[in-house]
Structure formats: structure tokens, C-alpha cells
Backbone as a printed PyTorch tensor [residue, N CA C, xyz], in Angstrom:
tensor([[[-43.4960,  -6.0870, -24.9580],
         [-43.8100,  -7.2010, -26.0630],
         [-44.5820,  -6.8350, -26.9910]],

        [[-44.3840,  -8.2240, -28.1010],
         [-44.8050,  -7.8620, -29.1350],
         [-45.7130,  -8.7420, -29.5330]],

        [[-47.0700,  -8.8050, -29.6550],
         [-47.8570, -10.2470, -30.7250],
         [-48.1020,  -9.8950, -32.4610]],

        [[-48.1120, -10.6400, -33.1690],
         [-48.0710, -10.7800, -33.9290],
         [-49.0380, -12.1840, -34.2630]],

        [[-49.5860, -12.0840, -35.8800],
         [-50.4920, -13.6810, -35.9390],
         [-48.9160, -14.4460, -36.1850]],

        [[-49.6630, -15.7380, -35.4930],
         [-48.2990, -16.9800, -36.0890],
         [-48.2100, -17.0380, -37.3950]],

        [[-47.3260, -16.8080, -37.9160],
         [-46.4160, -16.8550, -39.3590],
         [-45.7850, -18.3140, -39.7730]],

        [[-45.7820, -18.3630, -41.1510],
         [-45.3320, -19.2770, -41.4270],
         [-43.8810, -19.7050, -40.8290]],

        [[-43.1080, -18.2070, -41.0690],
         [-41.5620, -17.9740, -40.7870],
         [-41.4020, -18.6040, -39.0170]],

        [[-42.6430, -18.1760, -38.0620],
         [-42.4560, -18.9820, -37.0040],
         [-42.2270, -20.3750, -36.3660]],

        [[-42.0870, -20.9350, -37.7440],
         [-42.4660, -22.6390, -37.0750],
         [-40.6220, -22.6360, -36.2230]],

        [[-39.8500, -22.5480, -36.1550],
         [-38.9550, -22.9740, -35.6830],
         [-38.9540, -22.4110, -34.4760]],

        [[-39.7410, -21.7590, -34.0200],
         [-39.6460, -21.3880, -32.8350],
         [-40.6030, -22.3430, -31.9170]],

        [[-42.1350, -22.8550, -32.6540],
         [-42.3280, -23.5110, -32.4920],
         [-42.2130, -24.7310, -31.8060]],

        [[-40.4610, -25.1410, -32.5320],
         [-40.0010, -26.3260, -31.6910],
         [-39.1920, -26.1810, -30.2490]],

        [[-39.5460, -25.3340, -29.5610],
         [-39.4870, -25.3140, -28.2580],
         [-40.3090, -24.4730, -27.1460]],

        [[-41.5840, -24.9360, -27.9880],
         [-42.9630, -24.2090, -27.0720],
         [-42.5850, -25.2660, -25.9340]],

        [[-42.7470, -26.6800, -25.8440],
         [-42.6010, -27.6490, -24.7140],
         [-41.7630, -27.9500, -23.8140]],

        [[-41.6990, -28.5030, -22.7280],
         [-40.2490, -28.8350, -22.1400],
         [-39.3110, -29.7320, -23.3570]],

        [[-39.8800, -30.6380, -23.8660],
         [-39.0750, -31.4090, -24.8550],
         [-39.3130, -30.7610, -26.3550]],

        [[-37.7170, -30.3300, -26.8370],
         [-38.1070, -29.9780, -28.3060],
         [-38.4540, -30.7940, -29.1790]],

        [[-39.4010, -30.3190, -30.3140],
         [-39.9550, -30.9990, -30.8840],
         [-39.4580, -30.6100, -32.3330]],

        [[-39.6770, -31.7900, -33.3740],
         [-38.3270, -31.9450, -34.3470],
         [-39.7250, -30.9590, -35.3210]],

        [[-38.5510, -29.9780, -36.5810],
         [-39.1260, -29.1470, -37.3080],
         [-40.3210, -29.5320, -38.0490]],

        [[-40.0300, -31.2290, -38.8050],
         [-41.7780, -31.5930, -39.2920],
         [-42.6790, -31.5030, -38.2920]],

        [[-42.8220, -31.8070, -36.2350],
         [-43.6180, -31.5900, -35.7540],
         [-44.0760, -30.6640, -35.6160]],

        [[-42.8100, -29.4810, -35.4410],
         [-43.4150, -28.2300, -35.3100],
         [-44.5570, -27.7590, -36.7260]],

        [[-43.9140, -27.8160, -37.5630],
         [-44.7390, -27.9250, -38.5120],
         [-46.3020, -28.0400, -38.8560]],

        [[-46.3540, -29.3570, -38.1880],
         [-47.5380, -29.7500, -37.6880],
         [-48.2520, -29.0880, -37.2500]],

        [[-48.0020, -28.6590, -35.9050],
         [-48.4370, -28.1060, -35.1660],
         [-48.9680, -26.4670, -35.5040]],

        [[-47.9050, -25.8950, -36.0440],
         [-48.0870, -24.8480, -37.2790],
         [-49.3680, -24.7680, -37.2780]],

        [[-49.7830, -26.3040, -38.3060],
         [-51.1400, -26.0590, -39.3910],
         [-52.0990, -26.1640, -38.5700]],

        [[-51.5870, -27.1830, -37.3290],
         [-53.1340, -27.0890, -36.5860],
         [-53.3700, -25.7370, -36.0020]],

        [[-52.7720, -24.8850, -35.5870],
         [-52.8030, -23.2820, -35.0980],
         [-53.4630, -22.9090, -35.9850]],

        [[-53.1350, -22.9470, -37.2640],
         [-53.9770, -22.1110, -38.0410],
         [-55.5520, -21.8850, -38.2320]],

        [[-56.1080, -22.8460, -37.9480],
         [-57.0450, -23.6180, -37.8890],
         [-58.3640, -22.5390, -36.8580]],

        [[-56.8890, -21.9090, -35.8690],
         [-57.6860, -20.4740, -34.9890],
         [-56.6790, -19.5360, -34.8680]],

        [[-57.3280, -18.3180, -34.6460],
         [-56.4630, -17.0090, -34.5700],
         [-55.3320, -17.3520, -33.4490]],

        [[-54.1580, -17.3150, -33.8050],
         [-52.9680, -17.8440, -33.1930],
         [-51.8000, -16.4180, -33.1990]],

        [[-51.4210, -16.1880, -32.0030],
         [-50.9330, -14.9830, -32.1040],
         [-49.5040, -15.1830, -31.4780]],

        [[-48.0530, -15.1920, -31.6430],
         [-47.1870, -15.2880, -31.5380],
         [-46.7600, -14.3770, -30.8420]],

        [[-45.8420, -15.0070, -29.0160],
         [-45.4690, -13.5250, -28.4330],
         [-43.8850, -13.6170, -28.4340]],

        [[-43.5600, -12.4940, -28.3050],
         [-42.1190, -11.9080, -28.4370],
         [-41.7220, -10.7970, -27.5950]],

        [[-40.6720, -10.9040, -27.0930],
         [-40.0830, -10.2000, -25.3930],
         [-38.6980,  -9.6730, -26.3060]],

        [[-38.1940,  -8.7630, -26.6420],
         [-37.1730,  -8.6520, -26.9660],
         [-36.5600,  -9.2600, -28.0870]],

        [[-37.3480,  -9.1910, -28.9870],
         [-37.2690, -10.7570, -29.8690],
         [-37.5110, -11.8050, -29.6250]],

        [[-37.3910, -12.3420, -28.7980],
         [-37.5270, -14.0160, -28.4180],
         [-39.0010, -14.2470, -28.2480]],

        [[-39.2640, -15.4210, -28.7540],
         [-40.2810, -15.6010, -28.4790],
         [-40.5430, -16.5310, -27.0460]],

        [[-41.6420, -16.7830, -26.4900],
         [-41.6870, -16.7120, -25.6170],
         [-43.0980, -17.3640, -25.1210]],

        [[-44.1390, -17.3040, -26.8410],
         [-45.4590, -18.4750, -26.5200],
         [-46.3100, -18.1820, -27.4100]],

        [[-47.3480, -18.2560, -27.3750],
         [-48.5450, -18.4150, -27.8290],
         [-50.1640, -18.2690, -27.1650]],

        [[-50.7930, -17.5350, -28.0990],
         [-52.2850, -17.2400, -27.7520],
         [-53.1030, -18.1840, -28.7000]],

        [[-54.0620, -18.1550, -28.2650],
         [-55.1860, -18.7760, -29.5280],
         [-56.1370, -18.3900, -29.0220]],

        [[-57.5300, -18.0270, -29.7470],
         [-58.6410, -17.3500, -29.9280],
         [-59.3930, -18.8240, -30.7800]],

        [[-60.3720, -18.4610, -30.0800],
         [-61.9600, -19.8570, -30.8790],
         [-62.4300, -19.2170, -30.8950]],

        [[-63.4580, -18.8490, -31.7940],
         [-65.0260, -18.4130, -31.5280],
         [-65.6560, -19.2700, -31.1630]],

        [[-66.4480, -18.6930, -29.9690],
         [-67.5280, -19.8750, -29.8240],
         [-69.0530, -19.3860, -30.3390]],

        [[-69.2830, -17.6690, -30.0440],
         [-70.6370, -17.4430, -30.8510],
         [-70.5850, -16.0900, -30.8970]],

        [[-71.1970, -15.3770, -31.2570],
         [-70.8460, -13.8570, -32.1140],
         [-70.5440, -13.0470, -30.8400]],

        [[-69.3900, -12.2270, -30.9250],
         [-68.8730, -11.6870, -29.7330],
         [-68.0010, -12.1580, -28.7050]],

        [[-67.8710, -13.3310, -28.3650],
         [-67.3740, -14.7840, -27.3630],
         [-66.2920, -15.2450, -28.2230]],

        [[-65.3420, -14.9770, -27.5060],
         [-64.2330, -16.6190, -28.1290],
         [-63.4260, -16.7680, -26.7140]],

        [[-63.1760, -18.0480, -26.2410],
         [-62.0030, -18.5880, -25.8220],
         [-60.6440, -18.4520, -26.0360]],

        [[-60.0560, -18.4230, -24.9160],
         [-58.7560, -18.5890, -25.3990],
         [-58.1560, -19.6890, -24.9600]],

        [[-56.5740, -19.6680, -25.2700],
         [-55.5570, -20.4740, -24.7520],
         [-54.4320, -20.1520, -24.7560]],

        [[-53.5430, -20.6680, -24.1770],
         [-52.0840, -20.2150, -24.2430],
         [-51.1940, -21.1120, -23.5960]],

        [[-49.8580, -20.5030, -24.2010],
         [-48.9310, -21.6050, -23.9240],
         [-47.6070, -20.7790, -24.0990]],

        [[-47.2700, -20.9980, -22.5820],
         [-45.6180, -20.2430, -22.8530],
         [-44.2120, -21.0110, -22.8870]],

        [[-43.7300, -20.9900, -23.4170],
         [-42.3090, -21.6820, -23.7240],
         [-41.2470, -22.4910, -22.2440]],

        [[-41.3040, -23.5010, -22.5070],
         [-41.0090, -24.2340, -20.7330],
         [-39.8050, -22.8430, -20.5910]],

        [[-38.8340, -23.0120, -21.0020],
         [-37.7880, -22.2230, -20.6950],
         [-37.9950, -20.6540, -19.9140]],

        [[-39.3590, -20.3240, -20.6980],
         [-39.9100, -18.7440, -20.1070],
         [-41.0070, -18.7490, -19.1650]],

        [[-41.3710, -20.2960, -18.8780],
         [-42.4330, -19.6650, -17.4670],
         [-42.3420, -19.3190, -16.6430]],

        [[-42.9520, -18.5170, -15.9610],
         [-42.5890, -17.9370, -14.6270],
         [-42.1560, -16.7380, -14.0660]],

        [[-42.2720, -15.9970, -15.6670],
         [-41.2600, -14.9500, -15.8180],
         [-42.5830, -13.9140, -16.0790]],

        [[-43.3100, -14.2580, -15.5570],
         [-44.5740, -12.9230, -15.6060],
         [-45.3060, -12.6730, -17.8940]],

        [[-44.8290, -13.1320, -18.3150],
         [-44.7990, -13.0760, -20.0030],
         [-46.5030, -13.1680, -20.4530]],

        [[-47.0180, -14.0510, -19.7980],
         [-48.6180, -14.4440, -19.9270],
         [-49.2660, -13.6660, -19.6120]],

        [[-49.4480, -13.4060, -18.3120],
         [-49.7050, -12.2530, -17.6700],
         [-49.7890, -11.2680, -18.6370]],

        [[-48.6520, -10.6420, -18.7820],
         [-48.5510,  -9.4150, -19.9810],
         [-49.6410,  -9.9150, -21.1520]],

        [[-48.9570, -11.1970, -21.9310],
         [-49.9230, -11.3200, -22.9040],
         [-51.1430, -11.3570, -23.0210]],

        [[-51.4910, -11.9630, -22.0540],
         [-53.2750, -11.9900, -21.8970],
         [-53.8230, -10.3370, -21.7750]],

        [[-53.2140,  -9.8410, -21.1820],
         [-53.8030,  -8.2280, -20.9290],
         [-53.8310,  -7.8730, -21.9050]],

        [[-52.1950,  -7.5220, -23.1690],
         [-52.5460,  -7.0580, -24.3750],
         [-54.0040,  -7.8280, -25.4590]],

        [[-54.0950,  -8.5990, -24.8390],
         [-55.2000, -10.0170, -25.9330],
         [-56.5180,  -8.9120, -25.2630]],

        [[-56.9980,  -8.6800, -24.3450],
         [-57.8610,  -7.7440, -23.5710],
         [-57.4260,  -6.4540, -24.5100]],

        [[-56.9760,  -5.8940, -24.4110],
         [-56.9750,  -4.3250, -25.2930],
         [-57.5990,  -4.8000, -26.3920]],

        [[-56.7070,  -5.8020, -27.4560],
         [-56.9120,  -5.9720, -28.6090],
         [-58.1480,  -6.3550, -28.8780]],

        [[-59.2890,  -6.9230, -27.6020],
         [-60.5920,  -7.5840, -28.1020],
         [-61.4690,  -6.1500, -27.9510]],

        [[-61.1980,  -5.3480, -27.1430],
         [-61.6900,  -4.0660, -27.4110],
         [-61.7160,  -3.9340, -28.5530]],

        [[-60.6970,  -3.3550, -28.8530],
         [-60.3050,  -2.7760, -30.4330],
         [-61.3130,  -3.3910, -31.7310]],

        [[-61.5550,  -4.9820, -31.3360],
         [-61.9640,  -5.8780, -32.4750],
         [-63.4840,  -5.9550, -32.1130]],

        [[-64.2310,  -5.2920, -30.9800],
         [-65.5080,  -5.6500, -30.5600],
         [-66.1360,  -6.7650, -30.3190]],

        [[-64.9150,  -7.6730, -29.3250],
         [-64.8560,  -8.8070, -28.7480],
         [-66.1100,  -8.4410, -27.7690]],

        [[-66.7960,  -9.0630, -27.1420],
         [-67.9190,  -8.8590, -25.6310],
         [-67.1110,  -9.6780, -24.9070]],

        [[-66.9810, -10.8700, -25.0560],
         [-66.7250, -11.6880, -23.8190],
         [-65.5450, -12.7580, -24.2590]],

        [[-64.6700, -12.9340, -23.3100],
         [-63.3960, -13.8770, -23.4040],
         [-63.6660, -15.3160, -22.2720]],

        [[-63.5660, -16.2050, -22.8080],
         [-63.6130, -17.5180, -22.0630],
         [-62.3670, -18.3270, -21.8750]],

        [[-61.9540, -18.6700, -20.9730],
         [-61.0970, -19.6510, -20.5600],
         [-61.4460, -20.8140, -20.1680]],

        [[-61.3560, -21.8970, -20.2200],
         [-61.4630, -22.9710, -19.3220],
         [-59.9150, -23.7720, -18.5820]],

        [[-59.3730, -24.2610, -17.4240],
         [-58.3430, -24.4910, -17.1590],
         [-59.0140, -25.8740, -15.9120]],

        [[-58.0460, -26.3040, -15.7930],
         [-58.0940, -27.5790, -14.7490],
         [-58.0450, -26.9950, -13.5340]],

        [[-58.5480, -27.6150, -12.2420],
         [-58.3340, -26.7500, -11.2320],
         [-56.8780, -26.8570, -10.3740]],

        [[-56.2670, -28.2610, -11.0070],
         [-54.8170, -27.7510, -10.5450],
         [-54.0300, -27.0260, -11.1670]],

        [[-54.3060, -26.5140, -12.2060],
         [-52.8910, -25.6200, -12.9680],
         [-53.1120, -24.1940, -12.6830]],

        [[-52.8230, -23.5360, -11.2140],
         [-52.8440, -22.5040, -10.3610],
         [-51.9850, -21.9970, -10.9600]],

        [[-51.1610, -21.6850, -12.1760],
         [-50.4610, -20.5280, -12.6970],
         [-51.1630, -20.2310, -13.7450]],

        [[-51.7050, -20.9350, -14.5870],
         [-52.7310, -20.4070, -15.4850],
         [-54.0720, -19.8500, -14.6900]],

        [[-54.5880, -20.3270, -13.3590],
         [-55.5810, -19.7030, -12.6110],
         [-55.2180, -18.1850, -12.3660]],

        [[-53.5840, -17.9950, -12.1320],
         [-53.3670, -16.8800, -11.4350],
         [-53.2840, -15.6790, -12.6650]],

        [[-52.8320, -16.5240, -13.9930],
         [-52.9420, -15.3340, -15.1880],
         [-54.6230, -15.1960, -15.2830]],

        [[-55.3670, -15.6030, -15.1130],
         [-57.0620, -15.1950, -15.5510],
         [-57.2830, -14.4880, -14.6870]],

        [[-56.9820, -14.5510, -13.2020],
         [-57.3290, -14.1240, -12.0950],
         [-56.8370, -12.5710, -11.8300]],

        [[-55.4570, -12.5700, -12.3720],
         [-54.7200, -11.1240, -12.3050],
         [-55.1230, -10.3950, -13.5310]],

        [[-55.5940, -10.6260, -14.6530],
         [-56.2620,  -9.8320, -15.8350],
         [-58.0250, -10.2400, -15.8310]],

        [[-58.2180, -10.0210, -14.5960],
         [-59.9920, -10.0450, -14.4970],
         [-60.6810, -10.9280, -14.4080]],

        [[-60.3810, -11.9840, -15.1860],
         [-61.2080, -13.2390, -15.1510],
         [-62.3050, -13.3880, -13.9380]],

        [[-63.1530, -13.8620, -14.2200],
         [-63.7430, -14.3240, -12.6050],
         [-64.4100, -15.9590, -12.9340]],

        [[-64.3430, -16.9400, -12.2430],
         [-64.9290, -18.1600, -12.5220],
         [-65.8320, -18.0470, -12.2360]],

        [[-66.7230, -18.8930, -12.9550],
         [-68.2070, -18.9480, -13.3350],
         [-68.6250, -20.4610, -13.3030]],

        [[-67.8570, -21.8820, -13.5860],
         [-68.3140, -22.8500, -13.3970],
         [-67.2010, -23.6160, -13.0830]],

        [[-67.7090, -24.9980, -12.0730],
         [-66.3360, -25.9580, -11.7600],
         [-67.0530, -27.2400, -12.3660]],

        [[-66.8230, -27.4480, -13.5820],
         [-67.6770, -28.9550, -13.8360],
         [-66.4350, -29.9320, -13.7380]],

        [[-66.4750, -30.8500, -13.0930],
         [-65.7960, -31.9680, -12.4990],
         [-64.0800, -31.4720, -12.6110]],

        [[-63.7960, -30.3450, -12.2340],
         [-62.3850, -30.3000, -11.9580],
         [-61.9780, -28.9510, -13.0680]],

        [[-62.5620, -28.6110, -14.2180],
         [-62.3650, -28.0140, -15.3390],
         [-63.2960, -26.6080, -15.0060]],

        [[-62.1820, -25.6760, -14.7540],
         [-62.8700, -24.2700, -14.3110],
         [-62.9370, -23.1090, -15.5820]],

        [[-64.3800, -22.4090, -15.4870],
         [-64.7130, -21.6760, -16.7270],
         [-64.6420, -20.7410, -16.0550]],

        [[-63.6730, -19.5500, -16.5090],
         [-63.3900, -18.0990, -16.1730],
         [-63.7030, -17.3100, -17.5670]],

        [[-64.4530, -16.5210, -17.3070],
         [-65.3880, -15.3420, -18.0330],
         [-64.3510, -13.7230, -17.4790]],

        [[-64.3320, -13.1330, -18.7940],
         [-63.8290, -11.8280, -18.7840],
         [-64.5470, -11.2000, -19.9170]],

        [[-65.9570, -10.3060, -19.4130],
         [-66.6390,  -9.2860, -20.0640],
         [-65.5160,  -8.1990, -20.6140]],

        [[-65.4610,  -7.7540, -21.5110],
         [-64.6790,  -6.5690, -22.3060],
         [-65.3770,  -5.4420, -22.3960]]])
């Protein structure tokens, strides 16, 4: 698996991020929205499989969000991707990662728990998971 910062050359890959493909114009709009965060593109065997975003919360703490391409879901790629991000965080001095997930998103909960995130809060069906790096 390879991670790199999302680049303009990745826009065409974003067309297939969701269940139903979006136009190149829509993918370009998404790319520019993602540029407001620290967004990483994930590739396996030179094939785009998803994105991971980092949002600064406070000094040393980042919230992560992620999306696996629809056709690549269920293959374990995001488990690997989040694991690689944990290693990167140690290199960059990040002290804590948090993730919010709705309680019926079982796949995302499994990804977080597999990677050592612990549930701290349940706020009306939105779960807060925390990983201390």
C-alpha cells in the first residue's frame, strides 16, 4: 500500500470514490474541498482504493475521516491505511487521533477497533473513538 498527499493528478480517481461515479467536474470540486484538510490518497498495486483525511482539532490532536472506493470495500484496505497513518503520526509528533462514526457503521467501527482505537463517548448515536499515539 502506498499513501501520498492528494494531488491534482488524482482528480480522475475521485470520480469512482462513491457508489455511483461522479463527473470530472464534481470530482474537481471534491478535490478542492479535500485540499482544506490533510488528505492522503491510498493506492494498492497502483490502483486507487480510497482517501484518508486529517483535520487538526488542537495541538497534537487530529480527527481522521476516511472513505474506501465503493468497488474496493470489504477488502481490508482501510484497516491497512489507518494502520499506516498511525505510524505516520508518530513520525510527525501527533499525540492523539480521534474519529467519529455513527453507531450503525459497523465496518468503520471494526476498522477503528482493529487499529487500537477505543470508544470514549456515545452522543446520540455518534461514537467518538480515540487512539493515543
